[in-house]
Coordinates of C-alpha atoms (C1' of nucleotides) in Angstrom, one line a residue:
Chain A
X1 CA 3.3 44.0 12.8
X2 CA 2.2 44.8 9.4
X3 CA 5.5 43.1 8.2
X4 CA 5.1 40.2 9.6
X5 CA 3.5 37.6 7.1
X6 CA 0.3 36.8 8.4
X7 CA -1.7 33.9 6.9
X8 CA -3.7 34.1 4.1
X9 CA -7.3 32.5 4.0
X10 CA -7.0 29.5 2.2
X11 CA -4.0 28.7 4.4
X12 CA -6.0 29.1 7.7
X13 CA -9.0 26.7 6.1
X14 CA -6.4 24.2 4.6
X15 CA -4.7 24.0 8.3
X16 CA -8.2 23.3 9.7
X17 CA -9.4 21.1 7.2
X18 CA -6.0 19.2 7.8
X19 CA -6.8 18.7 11.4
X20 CA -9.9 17.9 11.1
X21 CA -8.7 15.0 8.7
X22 CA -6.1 13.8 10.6
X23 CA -8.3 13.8 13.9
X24 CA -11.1 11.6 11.9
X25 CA -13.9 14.4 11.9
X26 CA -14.4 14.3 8.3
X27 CA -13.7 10.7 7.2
X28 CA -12.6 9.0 4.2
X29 CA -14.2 9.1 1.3
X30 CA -16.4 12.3 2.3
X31 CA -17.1 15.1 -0.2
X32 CA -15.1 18.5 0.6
X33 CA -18.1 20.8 -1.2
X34 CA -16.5 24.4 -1.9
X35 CA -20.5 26.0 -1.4
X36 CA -21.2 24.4 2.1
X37 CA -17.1 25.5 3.2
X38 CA -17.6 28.4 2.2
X39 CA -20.9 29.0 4.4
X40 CA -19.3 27.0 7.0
X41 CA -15.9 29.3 6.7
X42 CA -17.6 32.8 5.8
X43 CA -15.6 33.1 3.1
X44 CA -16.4 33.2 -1.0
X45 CA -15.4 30.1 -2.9
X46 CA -11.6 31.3 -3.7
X47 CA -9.7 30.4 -0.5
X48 CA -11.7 27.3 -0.3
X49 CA -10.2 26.1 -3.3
X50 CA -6.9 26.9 -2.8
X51 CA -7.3 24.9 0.3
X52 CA -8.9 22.2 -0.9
X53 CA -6.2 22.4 -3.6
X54 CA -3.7 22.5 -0.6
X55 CA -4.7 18.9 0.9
X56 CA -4.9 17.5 -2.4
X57 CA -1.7 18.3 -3.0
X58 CA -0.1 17.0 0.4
X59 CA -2.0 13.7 -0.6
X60 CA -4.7 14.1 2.1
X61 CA -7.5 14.4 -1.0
X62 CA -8.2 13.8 -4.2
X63 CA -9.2 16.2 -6.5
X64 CA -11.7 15.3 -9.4
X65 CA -12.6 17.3 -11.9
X66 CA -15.4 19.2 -12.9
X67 CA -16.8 16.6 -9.9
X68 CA -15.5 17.7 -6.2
X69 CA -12.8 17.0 -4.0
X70 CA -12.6 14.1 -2.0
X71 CA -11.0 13.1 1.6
X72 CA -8.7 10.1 0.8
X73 CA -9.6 6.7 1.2
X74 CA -6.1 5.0 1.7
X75 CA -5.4 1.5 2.2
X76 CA -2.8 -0.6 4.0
X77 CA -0.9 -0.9 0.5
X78 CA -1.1 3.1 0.6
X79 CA 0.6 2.3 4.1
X80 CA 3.0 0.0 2.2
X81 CA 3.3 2.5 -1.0
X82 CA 4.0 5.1 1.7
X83 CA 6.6 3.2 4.0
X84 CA 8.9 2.0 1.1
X85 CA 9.6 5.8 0.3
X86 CA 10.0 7.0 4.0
X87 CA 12.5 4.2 4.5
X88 CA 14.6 5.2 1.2
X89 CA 14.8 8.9 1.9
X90 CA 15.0 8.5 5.7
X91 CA 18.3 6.3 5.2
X92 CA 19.5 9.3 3.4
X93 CA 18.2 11.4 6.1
X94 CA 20.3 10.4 8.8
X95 CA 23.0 10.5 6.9
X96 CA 23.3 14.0 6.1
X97 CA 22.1 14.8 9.5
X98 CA 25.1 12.9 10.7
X99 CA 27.4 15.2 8.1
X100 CA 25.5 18.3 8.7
X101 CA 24.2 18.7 12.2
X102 CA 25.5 20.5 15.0
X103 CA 25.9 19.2 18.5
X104 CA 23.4 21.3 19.4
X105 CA 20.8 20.8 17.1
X106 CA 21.4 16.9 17.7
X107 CA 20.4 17.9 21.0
X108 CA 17.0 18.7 19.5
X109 CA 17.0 15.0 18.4
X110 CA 17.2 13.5 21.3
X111 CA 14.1 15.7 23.0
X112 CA 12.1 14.6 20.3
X113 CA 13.0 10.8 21.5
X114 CA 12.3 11.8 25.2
X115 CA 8.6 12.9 23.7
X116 CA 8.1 9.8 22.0
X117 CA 8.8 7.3 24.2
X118 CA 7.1 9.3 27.2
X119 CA 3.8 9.7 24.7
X120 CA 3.5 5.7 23.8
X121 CA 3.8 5.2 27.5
X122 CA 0.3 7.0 28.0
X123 CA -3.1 6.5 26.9
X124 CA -3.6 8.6 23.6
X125 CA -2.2 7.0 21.2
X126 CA -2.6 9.4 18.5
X127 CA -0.6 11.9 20.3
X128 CA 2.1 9.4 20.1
X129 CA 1.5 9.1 16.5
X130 CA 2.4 12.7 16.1
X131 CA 5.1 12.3 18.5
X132 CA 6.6 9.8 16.3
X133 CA 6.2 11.6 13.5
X134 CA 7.6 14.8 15.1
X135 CA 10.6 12.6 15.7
X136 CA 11.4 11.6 11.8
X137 CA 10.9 15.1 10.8
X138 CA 13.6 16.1 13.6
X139 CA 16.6 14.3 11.8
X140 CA 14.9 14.8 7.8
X141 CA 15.0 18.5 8.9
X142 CA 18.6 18.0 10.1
X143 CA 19.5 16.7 6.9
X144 CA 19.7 20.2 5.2
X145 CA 17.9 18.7 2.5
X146 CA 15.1 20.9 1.7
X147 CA 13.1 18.9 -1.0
X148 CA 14.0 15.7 1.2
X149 CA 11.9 17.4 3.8
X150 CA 8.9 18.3 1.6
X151 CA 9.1 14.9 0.4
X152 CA 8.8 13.5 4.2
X153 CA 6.3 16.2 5.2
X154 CA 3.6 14.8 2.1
X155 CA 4.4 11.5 3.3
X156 CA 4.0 12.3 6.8
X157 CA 0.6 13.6 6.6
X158 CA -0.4 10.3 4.4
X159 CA 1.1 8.3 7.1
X160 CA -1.1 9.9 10.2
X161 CA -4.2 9.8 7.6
X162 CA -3.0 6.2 6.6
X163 CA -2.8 4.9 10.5
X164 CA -6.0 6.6 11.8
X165 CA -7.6 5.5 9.2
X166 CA -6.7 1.4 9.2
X167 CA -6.6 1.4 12.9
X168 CA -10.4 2.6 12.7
X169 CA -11.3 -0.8 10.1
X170 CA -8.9 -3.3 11.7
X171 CA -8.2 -3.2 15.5
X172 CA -5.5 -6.0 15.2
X173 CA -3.2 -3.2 13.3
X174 CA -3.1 -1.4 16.3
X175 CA 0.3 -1.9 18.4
X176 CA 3.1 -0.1 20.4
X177 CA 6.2 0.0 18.7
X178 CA 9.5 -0.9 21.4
X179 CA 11.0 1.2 22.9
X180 CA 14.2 0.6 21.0
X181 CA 13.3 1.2 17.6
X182 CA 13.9 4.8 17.7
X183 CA 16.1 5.1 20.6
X184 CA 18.6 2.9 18.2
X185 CA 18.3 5.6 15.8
X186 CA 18.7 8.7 17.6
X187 CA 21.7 6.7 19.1
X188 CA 23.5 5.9 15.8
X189 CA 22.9 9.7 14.8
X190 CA 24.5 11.2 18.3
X191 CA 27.1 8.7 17.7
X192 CA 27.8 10.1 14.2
X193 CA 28.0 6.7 12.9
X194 CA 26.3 6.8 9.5
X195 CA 25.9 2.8 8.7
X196 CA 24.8 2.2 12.3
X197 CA 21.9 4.8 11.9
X198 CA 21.1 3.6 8.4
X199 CA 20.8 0.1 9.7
X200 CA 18.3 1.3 12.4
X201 CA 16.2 3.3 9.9
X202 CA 15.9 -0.2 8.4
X203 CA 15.4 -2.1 11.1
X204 CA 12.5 0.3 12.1
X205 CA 10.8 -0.3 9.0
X206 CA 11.4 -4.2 9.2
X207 CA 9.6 -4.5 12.5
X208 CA 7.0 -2.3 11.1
X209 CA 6.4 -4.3 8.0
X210 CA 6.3 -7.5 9.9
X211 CA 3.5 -6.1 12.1
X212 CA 1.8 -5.2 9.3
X213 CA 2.1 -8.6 7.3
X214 CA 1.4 -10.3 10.9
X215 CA -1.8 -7.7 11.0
X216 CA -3.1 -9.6 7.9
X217 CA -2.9 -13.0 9.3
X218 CA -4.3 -11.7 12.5
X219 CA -2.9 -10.4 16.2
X220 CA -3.3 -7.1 18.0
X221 CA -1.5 -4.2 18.5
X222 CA -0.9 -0.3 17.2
X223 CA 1.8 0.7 14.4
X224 CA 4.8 2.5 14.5
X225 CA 4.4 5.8 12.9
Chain B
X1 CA -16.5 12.3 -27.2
X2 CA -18.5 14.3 -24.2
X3 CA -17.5 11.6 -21.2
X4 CA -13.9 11.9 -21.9
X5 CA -11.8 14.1 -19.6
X6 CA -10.9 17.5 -21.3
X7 CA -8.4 19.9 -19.8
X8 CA -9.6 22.3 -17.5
X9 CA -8.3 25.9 -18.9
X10 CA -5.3 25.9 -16.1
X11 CA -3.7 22.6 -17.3
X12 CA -3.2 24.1 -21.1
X13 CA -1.8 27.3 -19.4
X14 CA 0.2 24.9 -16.8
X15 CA 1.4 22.9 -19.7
X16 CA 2.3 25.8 -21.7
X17 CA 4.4 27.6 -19.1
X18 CA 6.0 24.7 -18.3
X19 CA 7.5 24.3 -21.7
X20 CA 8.8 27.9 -22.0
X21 CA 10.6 27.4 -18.8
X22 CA 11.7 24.3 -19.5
X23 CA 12.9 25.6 -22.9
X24 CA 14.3 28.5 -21.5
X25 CA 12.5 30.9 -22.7
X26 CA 11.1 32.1 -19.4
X27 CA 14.7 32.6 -17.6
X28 CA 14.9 31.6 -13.8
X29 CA 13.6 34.6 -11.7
X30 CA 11.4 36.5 -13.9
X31 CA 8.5 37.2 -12.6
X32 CA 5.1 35.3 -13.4
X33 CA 2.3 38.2 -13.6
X34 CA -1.1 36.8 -13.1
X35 CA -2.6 40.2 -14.9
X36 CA -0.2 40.0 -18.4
X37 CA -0.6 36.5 -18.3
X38 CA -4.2 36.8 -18.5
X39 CA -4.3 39.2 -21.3
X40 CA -1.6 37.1 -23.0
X41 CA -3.8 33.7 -22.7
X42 CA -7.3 35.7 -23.0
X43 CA -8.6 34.0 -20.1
X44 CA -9.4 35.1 -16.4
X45 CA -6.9 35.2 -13.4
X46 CA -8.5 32.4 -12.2
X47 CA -7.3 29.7 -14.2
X48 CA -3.7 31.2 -14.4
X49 CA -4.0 31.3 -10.3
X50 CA -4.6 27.7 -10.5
X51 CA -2.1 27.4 -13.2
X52 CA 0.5 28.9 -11.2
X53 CA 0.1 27.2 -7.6
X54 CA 0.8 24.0 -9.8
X55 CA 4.1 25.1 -11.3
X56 CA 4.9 26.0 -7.8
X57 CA 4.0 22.8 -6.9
X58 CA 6.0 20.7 -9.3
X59 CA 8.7 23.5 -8.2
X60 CA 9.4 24.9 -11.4
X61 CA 8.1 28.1 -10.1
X62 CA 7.9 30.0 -6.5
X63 CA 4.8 31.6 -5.1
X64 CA 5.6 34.4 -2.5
X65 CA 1.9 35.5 -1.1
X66 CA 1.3 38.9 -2.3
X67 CA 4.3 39.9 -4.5
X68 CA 4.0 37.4 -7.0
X69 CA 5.5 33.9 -8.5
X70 CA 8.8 33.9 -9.9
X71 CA 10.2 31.5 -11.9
X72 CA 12.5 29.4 -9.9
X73 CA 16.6 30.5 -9.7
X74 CA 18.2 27.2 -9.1
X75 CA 21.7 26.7 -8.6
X76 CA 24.3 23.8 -8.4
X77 CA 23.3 23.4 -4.9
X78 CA 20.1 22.7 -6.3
X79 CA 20.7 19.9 -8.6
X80 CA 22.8 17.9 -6.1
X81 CA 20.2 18.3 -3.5
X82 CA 18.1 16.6 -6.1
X83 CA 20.2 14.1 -7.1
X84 CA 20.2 13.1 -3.4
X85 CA 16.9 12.3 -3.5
X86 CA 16.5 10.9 -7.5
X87 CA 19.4 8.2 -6.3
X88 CA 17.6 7.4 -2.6
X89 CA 14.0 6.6 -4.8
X90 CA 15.6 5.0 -8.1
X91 CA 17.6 2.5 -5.7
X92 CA 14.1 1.4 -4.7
X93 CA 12.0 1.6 -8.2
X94 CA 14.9 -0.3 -10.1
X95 CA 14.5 -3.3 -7.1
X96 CA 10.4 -2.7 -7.1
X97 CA 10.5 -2.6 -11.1
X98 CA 12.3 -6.1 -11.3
X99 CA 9.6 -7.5 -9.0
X100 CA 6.4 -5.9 -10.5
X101 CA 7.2 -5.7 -14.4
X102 CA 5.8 -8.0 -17.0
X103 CA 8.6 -9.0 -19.4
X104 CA 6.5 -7.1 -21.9
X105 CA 6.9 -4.2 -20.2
X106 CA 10.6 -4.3 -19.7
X107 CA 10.7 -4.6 -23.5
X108 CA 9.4 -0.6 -23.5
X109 CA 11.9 0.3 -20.7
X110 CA 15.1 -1.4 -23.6
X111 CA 12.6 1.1 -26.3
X112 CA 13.4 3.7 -23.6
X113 CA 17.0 2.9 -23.5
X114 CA 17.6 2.9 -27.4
X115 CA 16.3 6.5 -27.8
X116 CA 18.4 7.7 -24.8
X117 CA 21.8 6.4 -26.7
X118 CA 20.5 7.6 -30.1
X119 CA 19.8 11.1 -28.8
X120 CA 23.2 11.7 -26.7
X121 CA 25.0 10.6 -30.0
X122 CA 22.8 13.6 -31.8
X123 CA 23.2 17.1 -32.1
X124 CA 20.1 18.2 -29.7
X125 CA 21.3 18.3 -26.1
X126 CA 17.9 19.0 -25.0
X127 CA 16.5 16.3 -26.8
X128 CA 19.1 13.8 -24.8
X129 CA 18.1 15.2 -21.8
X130 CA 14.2 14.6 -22.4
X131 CA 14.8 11.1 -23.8
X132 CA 17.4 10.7 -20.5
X133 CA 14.8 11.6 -18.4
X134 CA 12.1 9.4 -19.9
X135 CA 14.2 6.3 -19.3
X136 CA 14.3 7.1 -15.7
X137 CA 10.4 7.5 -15.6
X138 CA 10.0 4.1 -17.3
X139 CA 11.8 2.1 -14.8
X140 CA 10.2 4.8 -11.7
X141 CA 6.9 3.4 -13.5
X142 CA 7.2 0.2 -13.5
X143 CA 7.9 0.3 -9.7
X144 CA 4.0 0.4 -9.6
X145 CA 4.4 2.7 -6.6
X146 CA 2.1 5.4 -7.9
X147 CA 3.5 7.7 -5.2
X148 CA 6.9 7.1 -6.2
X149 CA 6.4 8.6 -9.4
X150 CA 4.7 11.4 -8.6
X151 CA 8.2 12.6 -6.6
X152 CA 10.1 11.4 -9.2
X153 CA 8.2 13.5 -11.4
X154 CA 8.4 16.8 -9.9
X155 CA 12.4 15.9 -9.3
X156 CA 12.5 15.4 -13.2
X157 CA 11.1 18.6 -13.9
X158 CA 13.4 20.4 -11.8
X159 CA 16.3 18.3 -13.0
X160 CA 15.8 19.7 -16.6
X161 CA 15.2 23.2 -15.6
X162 CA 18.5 23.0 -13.3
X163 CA 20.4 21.7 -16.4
X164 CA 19.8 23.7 -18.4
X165 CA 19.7 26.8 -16.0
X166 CA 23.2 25.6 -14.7
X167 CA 24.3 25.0 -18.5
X168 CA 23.6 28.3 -19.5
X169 CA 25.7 29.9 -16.7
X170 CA 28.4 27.4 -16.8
X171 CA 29.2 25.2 -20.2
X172 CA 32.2 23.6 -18.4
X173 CA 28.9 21.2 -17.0
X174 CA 27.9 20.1 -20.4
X175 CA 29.2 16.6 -20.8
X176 CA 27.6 13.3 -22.2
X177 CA 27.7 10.4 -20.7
X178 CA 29.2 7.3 -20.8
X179 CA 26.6 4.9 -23.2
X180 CA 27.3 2.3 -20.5
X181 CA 25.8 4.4 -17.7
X182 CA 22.2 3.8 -19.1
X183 CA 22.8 0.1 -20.2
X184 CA 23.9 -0.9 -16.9
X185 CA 20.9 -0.3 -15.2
X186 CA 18.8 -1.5 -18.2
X187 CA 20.7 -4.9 -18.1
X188 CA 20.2 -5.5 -15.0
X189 CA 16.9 -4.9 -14.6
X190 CA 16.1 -7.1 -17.8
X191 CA 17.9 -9.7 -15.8
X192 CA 15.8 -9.2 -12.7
X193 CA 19.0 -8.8 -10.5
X194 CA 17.9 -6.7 -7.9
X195 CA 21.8 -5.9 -6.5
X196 CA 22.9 -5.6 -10.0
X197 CA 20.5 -2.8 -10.6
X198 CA 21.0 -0.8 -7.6
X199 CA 25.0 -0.5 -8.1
X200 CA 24.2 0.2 -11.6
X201 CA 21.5 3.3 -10.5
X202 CA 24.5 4.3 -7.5
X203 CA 27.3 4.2 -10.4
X204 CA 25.1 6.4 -12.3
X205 CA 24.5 9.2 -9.7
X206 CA 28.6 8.6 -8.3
X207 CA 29.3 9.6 -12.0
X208 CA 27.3 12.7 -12.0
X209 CA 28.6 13.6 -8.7
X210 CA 32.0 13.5 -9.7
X211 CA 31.3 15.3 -12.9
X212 CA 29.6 17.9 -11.1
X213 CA 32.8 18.3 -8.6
X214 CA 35.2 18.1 -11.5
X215 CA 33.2 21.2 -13.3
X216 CA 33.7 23.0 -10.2
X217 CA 37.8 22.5 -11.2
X218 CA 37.1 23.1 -14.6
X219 CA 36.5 20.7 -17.6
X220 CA 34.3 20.8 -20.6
X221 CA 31.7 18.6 -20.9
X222 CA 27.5 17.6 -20.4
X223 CA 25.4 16.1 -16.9
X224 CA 23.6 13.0 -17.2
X225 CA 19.9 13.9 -16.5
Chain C
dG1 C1' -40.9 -3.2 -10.0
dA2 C1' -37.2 -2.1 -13.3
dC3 C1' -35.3 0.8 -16.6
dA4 C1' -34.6 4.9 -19.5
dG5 C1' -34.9 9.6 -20.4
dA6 C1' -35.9 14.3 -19.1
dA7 C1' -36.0 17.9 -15.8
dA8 C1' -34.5 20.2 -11.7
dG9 C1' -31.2 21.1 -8.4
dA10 C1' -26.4 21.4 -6.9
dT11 C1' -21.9 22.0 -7.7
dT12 C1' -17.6 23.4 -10.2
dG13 C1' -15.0 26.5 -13.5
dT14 C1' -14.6 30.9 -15.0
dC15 C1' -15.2 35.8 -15.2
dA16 C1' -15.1 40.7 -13.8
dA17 C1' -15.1 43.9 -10.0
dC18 C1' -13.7 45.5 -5.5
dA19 C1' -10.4 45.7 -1.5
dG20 C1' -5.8 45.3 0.3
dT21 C1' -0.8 45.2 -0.3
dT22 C1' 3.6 46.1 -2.5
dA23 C1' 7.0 48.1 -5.6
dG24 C1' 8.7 52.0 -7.7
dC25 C1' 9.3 56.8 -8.2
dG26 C1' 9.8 61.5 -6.8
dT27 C1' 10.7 64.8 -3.3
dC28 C1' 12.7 66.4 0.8
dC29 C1' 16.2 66.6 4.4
dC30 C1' 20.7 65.8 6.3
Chain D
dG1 C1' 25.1 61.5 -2.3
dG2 C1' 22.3 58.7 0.7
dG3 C1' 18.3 57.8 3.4
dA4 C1' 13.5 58.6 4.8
dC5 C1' 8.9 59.6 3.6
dG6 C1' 4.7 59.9 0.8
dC7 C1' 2.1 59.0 -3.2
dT8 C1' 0.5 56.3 -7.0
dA9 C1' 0.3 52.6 -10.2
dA10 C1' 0.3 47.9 -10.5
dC11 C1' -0.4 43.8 -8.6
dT12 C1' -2.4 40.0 -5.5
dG13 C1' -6.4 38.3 -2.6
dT14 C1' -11.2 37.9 -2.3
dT15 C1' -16.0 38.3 -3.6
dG16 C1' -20.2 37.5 -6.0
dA17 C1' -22.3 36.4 -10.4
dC18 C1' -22.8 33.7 -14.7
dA19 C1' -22.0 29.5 -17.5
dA20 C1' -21.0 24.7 -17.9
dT21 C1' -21.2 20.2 -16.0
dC22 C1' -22.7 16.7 -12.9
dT23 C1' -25.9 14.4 -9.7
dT24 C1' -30.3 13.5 -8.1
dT25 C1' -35.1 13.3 -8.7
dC26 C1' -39.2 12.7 -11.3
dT27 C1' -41.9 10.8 -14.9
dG28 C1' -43.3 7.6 -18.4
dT29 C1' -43.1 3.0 -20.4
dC30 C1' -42.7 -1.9 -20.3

DNA sequence: GACAGAAAGATTGTCAACAGTTAGCGTCCC
DNA sequence: GGGACGCTAACTGTTGACAATCTTTCTGTC
């Protein structure tokens, strides 16, 4: 087994710290102090800040000099900032998925939609956030792209963040996305039709920008991921 | 002077290494050794740890966990897997730019333009491709999409090291550009036509592509940055 | 009570040392 | 000659300590 790469500390805090983020247990705004981590952790200072370094990077903190590391406090234009660069690689996305996928792995695709759809049908909605999510990284993955994907996975860590976090301030953003948005997606990809998929990709983030503008002026219900 | 922001000691090293890759005098795939660096810089490991994760970061560099960071071997592959990604955001900032930017501002993007044309009709293809660059920051700038910029940037820094890595190995890619390919998008964006300015940023990256495919046939001349 | 300055405490940045892992080299065997 | 094995030097990962910086608390003055 000694071959096989096992983790290093800082990744095994950084994945925790991450979840613990993402699953509102250390909210926004709170101070990420390297002494009380590494008491909490067992582990000496080092690890800790190559984790903490870790979420800063993916977005998830923000790093201050000389003055500690803090969980982000992201607004709904964050959510805005965010969505207007999913959109424009995701468009991309689906079209190189489209030239470069196998039948197989569009297979893959469409499981991920089964997931989705079954997980906004049930009660925890942040499972179906991570459903969601799980579903746009299917066809940026199938893009071949690798930087694309990086790009999508800082994003999609800032979008989970992003959601959890204005769904916890204003009620009214939360709503369930139709069924259709990504089923009209994962349909233009299996039917290898490039401007069809690139016209769903759009469409999702249309519907998901009205809620949002319709969130400001009130109304209730839970964004798309 | 005590309340302004001086650089931690891994920035200057950061900064540092960054140029000699970028200058090409660290060649893609040496090896990045935490201990000679030290001595070299007379500080600790820590800082060139630090220093290090962020060149990996902006991918100039990658870190394989305990064998060391090399400097990153990028092919053609590479750059048009970047280029991807540059066209999919500067479609966006160019349309965001016209919308956000003062008319003062777009004065500094036309600054911007003026150097790139002086520099490709000068002897310093590096130069051109740093001034290049620049003008594709300004209008990725005035987007006001702060995240936008930050993959923008660590696309522009790979973009510079894949030049001039892919130069070195193959001169049939070093071409200058048409002076219209820069104007084009700079016009339209000082006219505040959104369509104009997203053809103009598509012509830009078609022309690159094809240049790029046309070096794999042979040819003699420089990519656009 | 409000404000300013000093002191104390807490934290971050850096350093040097120790522990664990890998790469390179030499030797042996087929 | 090629491959396997063992050893050692060099390197990376981690730890604990010291120095520098920031934040909080305390004290004095108005």
């Amino acid at each position: 087994m000694a071959t096989i790469d096992h983790k290093q500390l800082w990744q095994a805090v950084a994945d925790q710290l991450r979840d613990e983020i993402l699953e509102g247990r250390l909210p926004a705004g709170s101070r990420l102090v390297e002494t009380e981590l590494a008491d909490r952790f067992g582990v000496s200072r080092g690890p800790i800040r190559d984790a903490l370094t870790e979420l800063a990077r993916t977005g998830l903190a923000v790093d201050l000099p000389r003055r500690g590391t803090f969980v982000s406090s992201l607004t709904e234009a964050d959510l805005n900032e965010v969505y207007v660069i999913r959109r424009a690689i995701e468009e991309v996305a689906v079209r190189l998925a489209i030239s470069h996928a196998t039948d197989e792995e569009l297979t893959d695709l469409r499981a991920a939609l089964e997931v989705v759809e079954d997980a906004y049908r049930g009660p925890d909605l942040a499972a179906a956030w991570d459903a969601d999510m799980e579903f746009h990284r299917s066809y940026c993955r199938l893009s071949g792209n690798g930087r694309l994907l990086a790009v999508f996975e800082q994003l999609a860590s800032q979008t989970v963040l992003l959601m959890r976090t204005a769904v916890a301030t204003r009620s009214s953003l939360a709503w369930i996305p139709p069924v259709e948005v990504h089923r009209h997606i994962a349909d233009a990809i299996g039917a290898r039709d490039p401007q069809r998929a690139t016209d769903a990709v759009a469409a999702h983030y249309r519907y998901t920008e009205e809620r949002l503008s319709a969130a400001d002026r009130g109304g209730d219900s839970v964004p798309a991921a």
